[in-house]
Each structure stands twice: as structure tokens, then as C-alpha cells.
Coordinates of C-alpha atoms in Angstrom, one line a residue:
X1 CA -12.2 22.4 1.5
X2 CA -10.3 24.7 -0.9
X3 CA -8.8 21.7 -2.7
X4 CA -12.1 19.8 -3.2
X5 CA -12.6 21.4 -6.6
X6 CA -9.1 20.5 -7.6
X7 CA -9.5 16.9 -6.5
X8 CA -12.8 16.6 -8.3
X9 CA -11.2 18.0 -11.5
X10 CA -8.5 15.3 -11.5
X11 CA -10.9 12.7 -10.4
X12 CA -12.9 13.1 -13.5
X13 CA -9.9 11.8 -15.5
X14 CA -8.5 9.3 -13.0
X15 CA -11.9 7.5 -12.7
X16 CA -11.4 6.5 -16.3
X17 CA -8.0 5.0 -15.7
X18 CA -7.6 1.8 -17.7
X19 CA -5.7 -1.1 -16.2
X20 CA -3.3 -2.7 -18.6
X21 CA -4.7 -5.6 -20.6
X22 CA -2.0 -8.0 -19.3
X23 CA -2.9 -7.0 -15.7
X24 CA -6.5 -8.0 -16.4
X25 CA -5.3 -11.4 -17.5
X26 CA -2.9 -12.0 -14.6
X27 CA 0.0 -11.8 -17.0
X28 CA 2.4 -9.7 -15.0
X29 CA 4.5 -9.7 -11.8
X30 CA 2.8 -9.6 -8.5
X31 CA 4.3 -6.3 -7.3
X32 CA 3.6 -3.8 -10.1
X33 CA 0.2 -5.4 -10.8
X34 CA -0.7 -4.9 -7.2
X35 CA 0.3 -1.2 -7.3
X36 CA -1.9 -0.7 -10.3
X37 CA -4.9 -2.3 -8.6
X38 CA -4.3 -0.2 -5.5
X39 CA -4.1 3.0 -7.6
X40 CA -7.6 2.4 -9.0
X41 CA -8.9 1.4 -5.6
X42 CA -7.7 4.7 -4.1
X43 CA -9.5 6.6 -6.8
X44 CA -12.7 4.8 -6.0
X45 CA -12.3 5.5 -2.3
X46 CA -11.7 9.2 -2.9
X47 CA -14.7 9.4 -5.2
X48 CA -16.8 7.7 -2.5
X49 CA -15.6 10.1 0.1
X50 CA -16.4 13.2 -2.0
X51 CA -19.8 11.8 -2.9
X52 CA -20.5 11.2 0.8
X53 CA -19.6 14.8 1.5
X54 CA -21.8 16.1 -1.3
X55 CA -24.8 14.2 0.0
X56 CA -24.3 15.2 3.6
X57 CA -26.8 17.7 5.0
X58 CA -24.8 18.6 8.0
X59 CA -21.4 18.0 9.7
X60 CA -23.0 15.4 12.0
X61 CA -23.7 13.2 9.0
X62 CA -20.0 12.6 8.4
X63 CA -18.4 13.4 11.7
X64 CA -17.7 9.7 12.5
X65 CA -15.3 9.7 9.5
X66 CA -13.4 12.8 10.5
X67 CA -12.9 12.6 14.3
X68 CA -10.4 15.5 14.6
X69 CA -12.1 17.9 12.1
X70 CA -13.9 20.9 13.4
X71 CA -17.5 21.6 12.5
X72 CA -16.5 24.5 10.4
X73 CA -14.0 22.4 8.4
X74 CA -16.7 19.8 7.7
X75 CA -19.3 22.3 6.8
X76 CA -16.9 24.0 4.4
X77 CA -16.0 20.6 2.8
X78 CA -19.6 19.7 2.5
X79 CA -20.4 23.0 0.7
X80 CA -17.4 22.6 -1.6
X81 CA -18.3 19.0 -2.5
X82 CA -21.9 19.9 -3.2
X83 CA -20.8 22.4 -5.9
X84 CA -18.4 20.3 -8.0
X85 CA -19.1 17.7 -10.7
X86 CA -18.3 14.3 -9.4
X87 CA -18.0 11.1 -11.5
X88 CA -21.4 9.8 -12.6
X89 CA -22.6 6.5 -11.2
X90 CA -22.1 4.9 -14.6
X91 CA -18.4 5.9 -14.6
X92 CA -17.9 4.9 -11.0
X93 CA -19.6 1.5 -11.6
X94 CA -17.4 0.9 -14.7
X95 CA -14.3 1.6 -12.7
X96 CA -15.4 -0.7 -9.9
X97 CA -16.3 -3.4 -12.4
X98 CA -12.8 -3.1 -13.9
X99 CA -11.1 -3.3 -10.5
X100 CA -13.3 -6.3 -9.5
X101 CA -12.3 -8.2 -12.6
X102 CA -8.7 -7.5 -12.1
X103 CA -8.6 -8.4 -8.4
X104 CA -10.6 -11.6 -9.1
X105 CA -8.4 -12.9 -11.9
X106 CA -5.4 -12.9 -9.7
X107 CA -7.3 -15.1 -7.3
X108 CA -8.0 -17.8 -9.9
X109 CA -5.9 -20.7 -11.1
X110 CA -6.4 -19.7 -14.7
X111 CA -4.5 -16.5 -14.4
X112 CA -1.6 -16.5 -16.9
X113 CA 0.8 -16.2 -14.0
X114 CA -1.0 -18.4 -11.4
X115 CA -0.4 -18.7 -7.7
X116 CA 0.6 -22.1 -6.4
X117 CA 0.8 -23.6 -3.0
X118 CA 4.2 -24.6 -1.7
X119 CA 4.0 -27.6 0.6
X120 CA 7.6 -27.3 1.7
X121 CA 7.4 -23.9 3.4
X122 CA 3.6 -23.6 3.6
X123 CA 3.1 -20.5 1.4
X124 CA 1.4 -18.9 -1.6
X125 CA 3.9 -18.2 -4.3
X126 CA 3.5 -17.1 -7.9
X127 CA 4.6 -19.2 -10.8
X128 CA 6.0 -16.3 -12.7
X129 CA 5.7 -15.1 -16.3
X130 CA 8.0 -15.5 -19.2
X131 CA 6.5 -12.5 -21.0
X132 CA 6.4 -12.5 -24.8
X133 CA 5.1 -9.7 -26.9
X134 CA 5.0 -5.9 -26.9
X135 CA 3.2 -3.7 -24.4
X136 CA 0.2 -4.9 -22.5
X137 CA -0.9 -7.3 -25.3
X138 CA 1.8 -9.8 -24.7
X139 CA 1.3 -13.0 -22.9
X140 CA 3.0 -15.5 -20.6
X141 CA 4.8 -18.1 -22.7
X142 CA 4.9 -20.6 -19.9
X143 CA 2.4 -22.7 -17.9
X144 CA 2.7 -24.6 -14.7
X145 CA 4.9 -26.5 -13.8
X146 CA 7.3 -24.4 -15.9
X147 CA 7.6 -21.6 -13.3
X148 CA 10.4 -19.1 -13.8
X149 CA 9.8 -17.6 -10.3
X150 CA 10.8 -21.0 -8.8
X151 CA 13.9 -21.3 -10.9
X152 CA 15.5 -17.9 -10.1
X153 CA 15.5 -15.7 -7.1
X154 CA 15.9 -12.8 -9.4
X155 CA 12.5 -13.4 -11.0
X156 CA 9.5 -11.3 -9.7
X157 CA 11.7 -9.8 -6.9
X158 CA 12.2 -13.3 -5.5
X159 CA 8.6 -14.0 -4.9
X160 CA 9.1 -17.8 -5.4
X161 CA 11.6 -17.6 -2.5
X162 CA 9.3 -15.7 -0.2
X163 CA 11.0 -12.3 -0.6
X164 CA 8.8 -9.2 -0.3
X165 CA 5.5 -11.1 0.1
X166 CA 4.0 -8.5 2.4
X167 CA 4.9 -5.7 -0.2
X168 CA 3.4 -7.6 -3.1
X169 CA 0.3 -9.1 -1.5
X170 CA -0.4 -6.1 0.6
X171 CA -1.3 -4.1 -2.5
X172 CA -3.6 -6.9 -3.7
X173 CA -5.3 -7.1 -0.3
X174 CA -5.8 -3.4 -0.2
X175 CA -7.6 -3.5 -3.6
X176 CA -9.6 -6.5 -2.5
X177 CA -10.6 -4.6 0.7
X178 CA -12.0 -1.7 -1.4
X179 CA -13.9 -4.1 -3.7
X180 CA -15.4 -5.9 -0.6
X181 CA -16.3 -2.6 1.0
X182 CA -18.1 -1.4 -2.1
X183 CA -19.6 -4.8 -3.0
X184 CA -20.1 -6.9 0.1
X185 CA -21.5 -9.8 -1.8
X186 CA -18.2 -10.1 -3.8
X187 CA -16.4 -10.0 -0.5
X188 CA -18.5 -12.8 1.0
X189 CA -18.0 -14.9 -2.2
X190 CA -14.2 -14.5 -2.4
X191 CA -13.4 -14.2 1.3
X192 CA -11.5 -17.5 1.6
X193 CA -9.6 -16.7 -1.6
X194 CA -8.4 -13.3 -0.4
X195 CA -7.5 -14.9 2.9
X196 CA -4.8 -16.9 1.1
X197 CA -2.8 -13.7 0.7
X198 CA -3.2 -12.8 4.3
X199 CA -2.6 -16.4 5.6
X200 CA 0.7 -16.3 3.6
X201 CA 2.3 -13.1 5.1
X202 CA 0.1 -12.0 8.1
X203 CA -1.6 -15.2 9.3
X204 CA -3.0 -14.6 12.8
X205 CA -3.9 -18.2 13.5
X206 CA -1.5 -20.6 15.3
X207 CA -3.7 -23.5 14.4
X208 CA -3.4 -23.2 10.6
X209 CA -1.9 -26.4 9.3
X210 CA -1.1 -24.9 5.9
X211 CA 0.5 -21.6 6.6
X212 CA 2.8 -20.3 9.4
X213 CA 1.8 -17.6 11.8
X214 CA 3.0 -14.1 11.0
X215 CA 5.6 -15.1 8.4
X216 CA 7.2 -11.7 7.8
X217 CA 6.9 -10.3 11.4
X218 CA 9.7 -10.1 13.9
X219 CA 7.9 -9.5 17.2
X220 CA 11.1 -8.8 19.1
X221 CA 11.9 -5.8 16.9
X222 CA 8.3 -5.0 16.1
X223 CA 9.2 -4.7 12.4
X224 CA 9.1 -7.1 9.5
X225 CA 11.7 -8.7 7.3
X226 CA 11.4 -8.6 3.5
X227 CA 14.0 -11.4 3.1
X228 CA 12.6 -14.8 2.4
X229 CA 14.5 -18.2 2.5
X230 CA 17.0 -17.0 -0.1
X231 CA 17.7 -13.5 -1.4
X232 CA 19.5 -12.2 -4.4
X233 CA 22.2 -10.9 -2.2
X234 CA 22.6 -13.5 0.6
X235 CA 24.4 -10.8 2.7
X236 CA 26.5 -11.9 5.6
X237 CA 24.6 -9.3 7.6
X238 CA 21.5 -11.5 7.5
X239 CA 17.9 -10.6 6.7
X240 CA 16.8 -7.1 5.5
X241 CA 13.9 -4.8 5.1
X242 CA 14.0 -1.9 2.7
X243 CA 10.6 -0.1 2.5
X244 CA 9.2 0.2 6.0
X245 CA 6.3 2.2 4.6
X246 CA 5.2 -0.6 2.2
X247 CA 5.2 -3.0 5.2
X248 CA 3.0 -0.6 7.1
X249 CA 0.7 -0.2 4.0
X250 CA 0.4 -4.0 3.7
X251 CA -0.9 -4.3 7.3
X252 CA -3.2 -1.3 6.6
X253 CA -4.6 -3.4 3.8
X254 CA -5.1 -6.4 6.1
X255 CA -6.9 -4.2 8.6
X256 CA -9.2 -2.7 6.0
X257 CA -10.0 -6.1 4.5
X258 CA -10.9 -7.4 7.9
X259 CA -13.0 -4.4 8.7
X260 CA -14.8 -4.5 5.3
X261 CA -15.6 -8.2 5.9
X262 CA -16.9 -7.7 9.4
X263 CA -19.4 -5.3 7.9
X264 CA -20.1 -7.7 5.0
X265 CA -20.9 -10.7 7.3
X266 CA -22.8 -8.6 9.9
X267 CA -25.0 -7.4 7.1
X268 CA -26.4 -10.9 6.5
X269 CA -25.7 -12.6 9.8
X270 CA -28.4 -14.4 11.8
X271 CA -27.9 -16.3 15.0
X272 CA -28.4 -19.7 13.6
X273 CA -25.9 -19.4 10.8
X274 CA -22.8 -21.2 12.2
X275 CA -20.8 -21.0 9.0
X276 CA -21.2 -17.2 8.9
X277 CA -20.4 -17.0 12.6
X278 CA -17.1 -18.7 12.0
X279 CA -16.3 -16.4 9.1
X280 CA -17.3 -13.3 11.1
X281 CA -15.0 -14.4 13.9
X282 CA -12.2 -14.8 11.4
X283 CA -12.8 -11.4 9.9
X284 CA -12.7 -9.8 13.4
X285 CA -9.4 -11.5 14.0
X286 CA -8.0 -10.3 10.7
X287 CA -9.1 -6.8 11.4
X288 CA -7.7 -6.7 15.0
X289 CA -4.5 -8.4 14.2
X290 CA -4.0 -6.1 11.2
X291 CA -4.2 -3.1 13.6
X292 CA -1.6 -4.7 15.9
X293 CA 0.7 -5.4 12.9
X294 CA 0.4 -1.9 11.6
X295 CA 0.8 -0.2 14.9
X296 CA 3.9 -2.2 15.9
X297 CA 5.3 -1.7 12.4
X298 CA 4.9 2.1 12.7
X299 CA 6.5 2.1 16.2
X300 CA 9.5 0.1 14.9
X301 CA 9.8 2.3 11.8
X302 CA 10.1 5.4 14.0
X303 CA 12.8 3.6 15.9
X304 CA 14.9 2.0 13.2
X305 CA 14.1 3.7 9.8
X306 CA 13.0 7.3 10.6
X307 CA 15.8 9.1 12.3
X308 CA 15.4 12.4 14.2
X309 CA 15.7 13.9 17.6
X310 CA 13.3 16.2 19.3
X311 CA 11.9 17.0 22.8
X312 CA 9.8 13.8 22.6
X313 CA 11.9 11.5 20.5
X314 CA 15.5 10.3 20.7
X315 CA 17.4 8.9 17.8
X316 CA 18.3 5.3 17.9
X317 CA 21.6 5.8 16.1
X318 CA 24.9 7.5 17.1
X319 CA 25.5 11.1 15.8
X320 CA 27.9 9.8 13.2
X321 CA 25.0 8.6 11.2
X322 CA 23.8 11.8 9.6
X323 CA 20.9 10.7 7.4
X324 CA 17.3 11.1 8.5
X325 CA 16.4 7.6 7.2
X326 CA 17.8 4.1 7.0
X327 CA 17.5 2.8 3.4
X328 CA 17.9 -0.8 4.3
X329 CA 18.0 -2.4 7.8
X330 CA 19.7 -5.8 8.2
X331 CA 20.1 -8.1 11.2
X332 CA 23.5 -6.6 11.9
X333 CA 23.7 -3.4 9.8
X334 CA 21.8 -0.2 9.0
X335 CA 22.7 1.4 5.7
X336 CA 21.8 4.3 3.5
X337 CA 21.1 2.5 0.2
X338 CA 18.4 0.6 -1.7
X339 CA 18.5 -2.5 -3.9
X340 CA 17.9 -0.6 -7.1
X341 CA 19.4 2.9 -7.1
X342 CA 22.3 4.8 -5.6
X343 CA 20.5 8.1 -5.6
X344 CA 19.8 9.5 -2.1
X345 CA 16.3 10.6 -3.0
X346 CA 15.4 6.9 -3.6
X347 CA 16.5 5.9 -0.1
X348 CA 14.3 8.7 1.2
X349 CA 11.3 8.1 -1.0
X350 CA 11.2 4.3 -0.5
X351 CA 10.2 5.1 3.1
X352 CA 7.2 7.2 1.9
X353 CA 5.3 4.9 -0.4
X354 CA 2.4 4.6 -0.9
X355 CA 0.5 7.8 0.0
X356 CA -2.4 6.4 2.0
X357 CA -4.3 7.4 5.2
X358 CA -2.0 5.4 7.5
X359 CA 0.9 7.8 6.7
X360 CA -0.7 10.4 9.0
X361 CA 0.3 8.2 11.9
X362 CA 3.5 6.9 10.2
X363 CA 5.2 10.2 9.4
X364 CA 6.0 12.4 12.5
X365 CA 5.9 16.1 11.6
X366 CA 9.2 16.8 13.2
X367 CA 10.8 14.0 11.2
X368 CA 9.2 15.2 8.0
X369 CA 10.4 18.8 8.6
X370 CA 13.9 17.6 9.2
X371 CA 13.8 15.3 6.1
X372 CA 12.3 17.7 3.6
X373 CA 15.3 20.0 2.8
X374 CA 17.5 16.9 2.3
X375 CA 14.8 15.4 0.1
X376 CA 14.5 18.6 -1.9
X377 CA 18.3 18.8 -2.4
X378 CA 18.6 15.1 -3.2
X379 CA 15.9 15.4 -5.9
X380 CA 17.6 18.4 -7.5
X381 CA 20.9 16.6 -7.4
X382 CA 19.6 13.9 -9.8
X383 CA 18.8 16.2 -12.6
X384 CA 15.7 14.8 -14.4
X385 CA 15.8 11.5 -12.7
X386 CA 13.7 12.5 -9.7
X387 CA 10.7 13.9 -11.6
X388 CA 11.0 11.5 -14.5
X389 CA 10.8 8.5 -12.2
X390 CA 8.0 9.7 -9.9
X391 CA 10.0 10.6 -6.8
X392 CA 8.9 14.2 -6.9
X393 CA 5.3 13.1 -6.2
X394 CA 6.5 11.9 -2.8
X395 CA 8.3 15.2 -2.3
X396 CA 5.0 17.1 -2.6
X397 CA 3.4 14.8 -0.1
X398 CA 6.3 15.2 2.3
X399 CA 6.1 19.0 2.0
X400 CA 2.4 18.9 2.8
X401 CA 3.2 16.9 6.0
X402 CA 5.5 19.8 7.1
X403 CA 2.5 22.1 6.8
X404 CA 3.3 23.9 3.5
X405 CA 0.2 23.0 1.6
X406 CA 0.3 25.8 -0.9
X407 CA 3.8 24.9 -2.3
X408 CA 3.0 21.2 -2.1
X409 CA 0.0 21.6 -4.4
X410 CA 2.1 23.6 -6.8
X411 CA 4.8 20.9 -6.8
X412 CA 2.2 18.2 -7.3
X413 CA 0.4 19.9 -10.2
X414 CA 3.7 20.5 -11.9
X415 CA 4.3 16.7 -12.2
X416 CA 3.8 15.6 -15.8
X417 CA 0.9 13.2 -16.4
X418 CA 3.2 10.5 -17.8
X419 CA 5.2 10.3 -14.6
X420 CA 2.3 8.5 -13.0
X421 CA 3.1 5.5 -15.3
X422 CA 6.7 5.2 -14.3
X423 CA 8.0 2.6 -11.8
X424 CA 8.3 5.3 -9.1
X425 CA 4.9 7.0 -9.9
X426 CA 3.1 3.8 -10.5
X427 CA 0.3 3.2 -8.0
X428 CA -0.3 6.9 -7.5
X429 CA -2.5 9.3 -9.2
X430 CA -3.0 13.1 -9.3
X431 CA -6.3 12.7 -7.5
X432 CA -4.7 10.8 -4.7
X433 CA -1.7 13.1 -4.5
X434 CA -3.9 16.2 -4.1
X435 CA -6.2 14.4 -1.7
X436 CA -3.2 13.5 0.4
X437 CA -2.0 17.0 0.5
X438 CA -5.4 18.3 1.4
X439 CA -5.8 15.9 4.3
X440 CA -2.5 16.5 6.1
X441 CA -2.8 17.8 9.7
X442 CA -1.9 21.4 10.5
X443 CA 1.4 21.1 12.5
X444 CA 0.3 24.0 14.7

């Protein structure tokens, strides 16, 4: 409750966040565009949550959303929310309209970097963009069938070769889930289009003749693989997965989209509507399979990526491995590194993005407590790199998970505004960071 006014203050600015012009035209890569969409989606969700608290007359009105919160906590939060200035309906609607436009354009064949269907492997891949021009006013200087993502595995993180699809499309699905929740009619209209993302990387149907079932998932291990049919490395150690947290987040998005669409179809369903009955059944399957995918991914993450020992948890690795995380897991190797940076803080931080509700289940408090001093030192060891590239945002979130909310807020509020536009900070916002800190469980 104490942080509600702080969240509201930053929310007044973040609700005005403008997506880049090229993102609104589908002239970008699929990964960073998805993170931008998810950033605005999170701001809308937080604004909706505070508005619901402000309108509540008692704790019972919102208890279903806060199962483990005490009545006193809820009443304090309701009182705090009722006293702050929240974004007007006009500003909220403008942000939602912007997000809706951006999510929709990526679903259409006239996006500057369009998706195409690959008959060989049965998947949704992006054509890619040869970007010409400065800033966000540039354009893609290519059209299908001239697709750079198909010509090089280094283009768009290897999207054309099925690398990282759950990472990329998971952000887009999350954004679509928020739009569908806030505008059910949009969800019903674009349900099948959004399903193309899900059918590509998390398809629950074994009868789909166009897409394989659960492309990314390794059910034996419980985790996913980011590697596609060819990677930039082609390591002798086989397939790999770097960011376990983004895999979890992707399945969180699948679950939320399924849940939003169950509500959307139930809202208009009548017994004699067979077409809607089929879509409702599909939405239920998406929701339930998304929960299974996320739960199994979390379990595997705490076995293979998050490393700690406690009274209730034994480390998978021998004592010679001293790090609290695995940066990249291969078929036959676990290593402390990432694709794109040698700094230790990046190997830590890549297992913490994005900061969303599922992280409460993802990040064990004992593990976070063991990781934090190493993260703090690793961030300091980089000089300006850690803060300048957004990794200190995650440090604040991690500190809050350990129970030190006061210092976590100070850390977060010290992050310069421009950092949220960097590759590491992209997808986050100050509103979401403070919200995340405020909603961590008390470790006691």
C-alpha cells in the first residue's frame, strides 16, 4: 500500500509511452518489437489493477485477485488507491488503441516485415527486414520473397530457422492477451490469427496438420530448447536454451491468452452456437496447456538453471560448479555464459527477464538470497555497463524478492529514465519495476 502513490506517479508518465513508428508498421525484428508491445501491455494491466482497487468498497470486492493477501493489506491498498490520481479514461483508451494497432499490424500480411508459413517444417517464420533510414522513420527495403531472415541464420536471432520462437512470439502473445482481456470483441475477431503464434511454438493439438505439437518443449527434461533447425553456433554440444525466464514468460502469455479468450467466448456463448463452442473448447485447451507448459518449465528451471542448496532443495550440479545460475544449457553441457556478453551480470540477469507475475513462482527466495550478493558485485564489476544497459533494473527486482523492499525501491528509482530504452531495459518501465517490488512476498 505504501508504494501505491509511487506507482501511480510513474504510471501517469508510462501510460503516455509511444511505440516507435516502425513498430506500428511492423518494420522491425520480432523480438524487440514484442518486448515493446509487452511493456505497454504491462502498463495497462497495472493501471487496470489500481483502478479496480480505487473503485473497490471493501476487501471482499478484490479478494479473488489477491488470494494470499490479508484483509488489512487489501483495505490499506484500497484506501491508498482511492487517494491517488490515476490515468484518465481518455489516456487509458489512447494507450489501449495504440497497443491494439501495434499487435494487429504484426498479424497482417501487409506488415513491412510479414510472417510467412513454412511448408517444409510447418511453422510461422518472419520474412525479416532490411532496414533503411534513421531512427523509427526508416522502412524495410525488401518485400517477399526477398526475405533476409531466410537467407541468414544471423538475421532476427535466427527466426527464419526456428531459433528463439517462444521468446519472440511469447511477448506478442502476452500483448495480445492483454488486448483481448480489455477488448473481448477484438479477441474474438483475431482469435485465429493470434493462435498462429501459439500453434507455432506451443501447439497443444496432435491433430493439427499444419503445425507440430509443442515445437520448443522437451517433455523428458521439462524445459524448452531455443535452438531451431540450425543455429549460429552449431555447437557439438547440441541444442541450447539461454533465458529460462523468457521461456516461462512465453507460456505465461499463452495461459493468459487462453484465459482471456475463455472469458471472451463465454461472454457471448449460447448453446446452439457450434462454431463458438469449438473456439471455446480451443481456448480452454490453450489455457490449460499453457499452465502445464509454464509449471513444468519452472520446475525444470529450478533444476537446471537456478542453482542452490537448502533444507528443501538439492543442487543438481557438483560442488565444483560455483555459480548460482547456468547461463546456457546444452544437450551435453552446462555453462556460465550468454550469446552476447561475457559479463557475469548478464548470465545472471538473463534468467530474470521479464519482471511479470509468474516470477513469484519462478524465483525461490532462498535462491534469490544466495544470488543477490553475486549479482550486486557482478553489476559493480562492469563499471557503467550494468546500469547503462538496464541490468540494474533486474537487480532491484531481485533485491525485493529477498525481502529488502526499501533498498530495492531506492535502487529502482535511481535508474535513469533513458535506461528503459536500452536493449537490457527495453520491455520494462518504472511503473512495472515499482509494481514488481511492491508485490513481492514477505520471506518471513
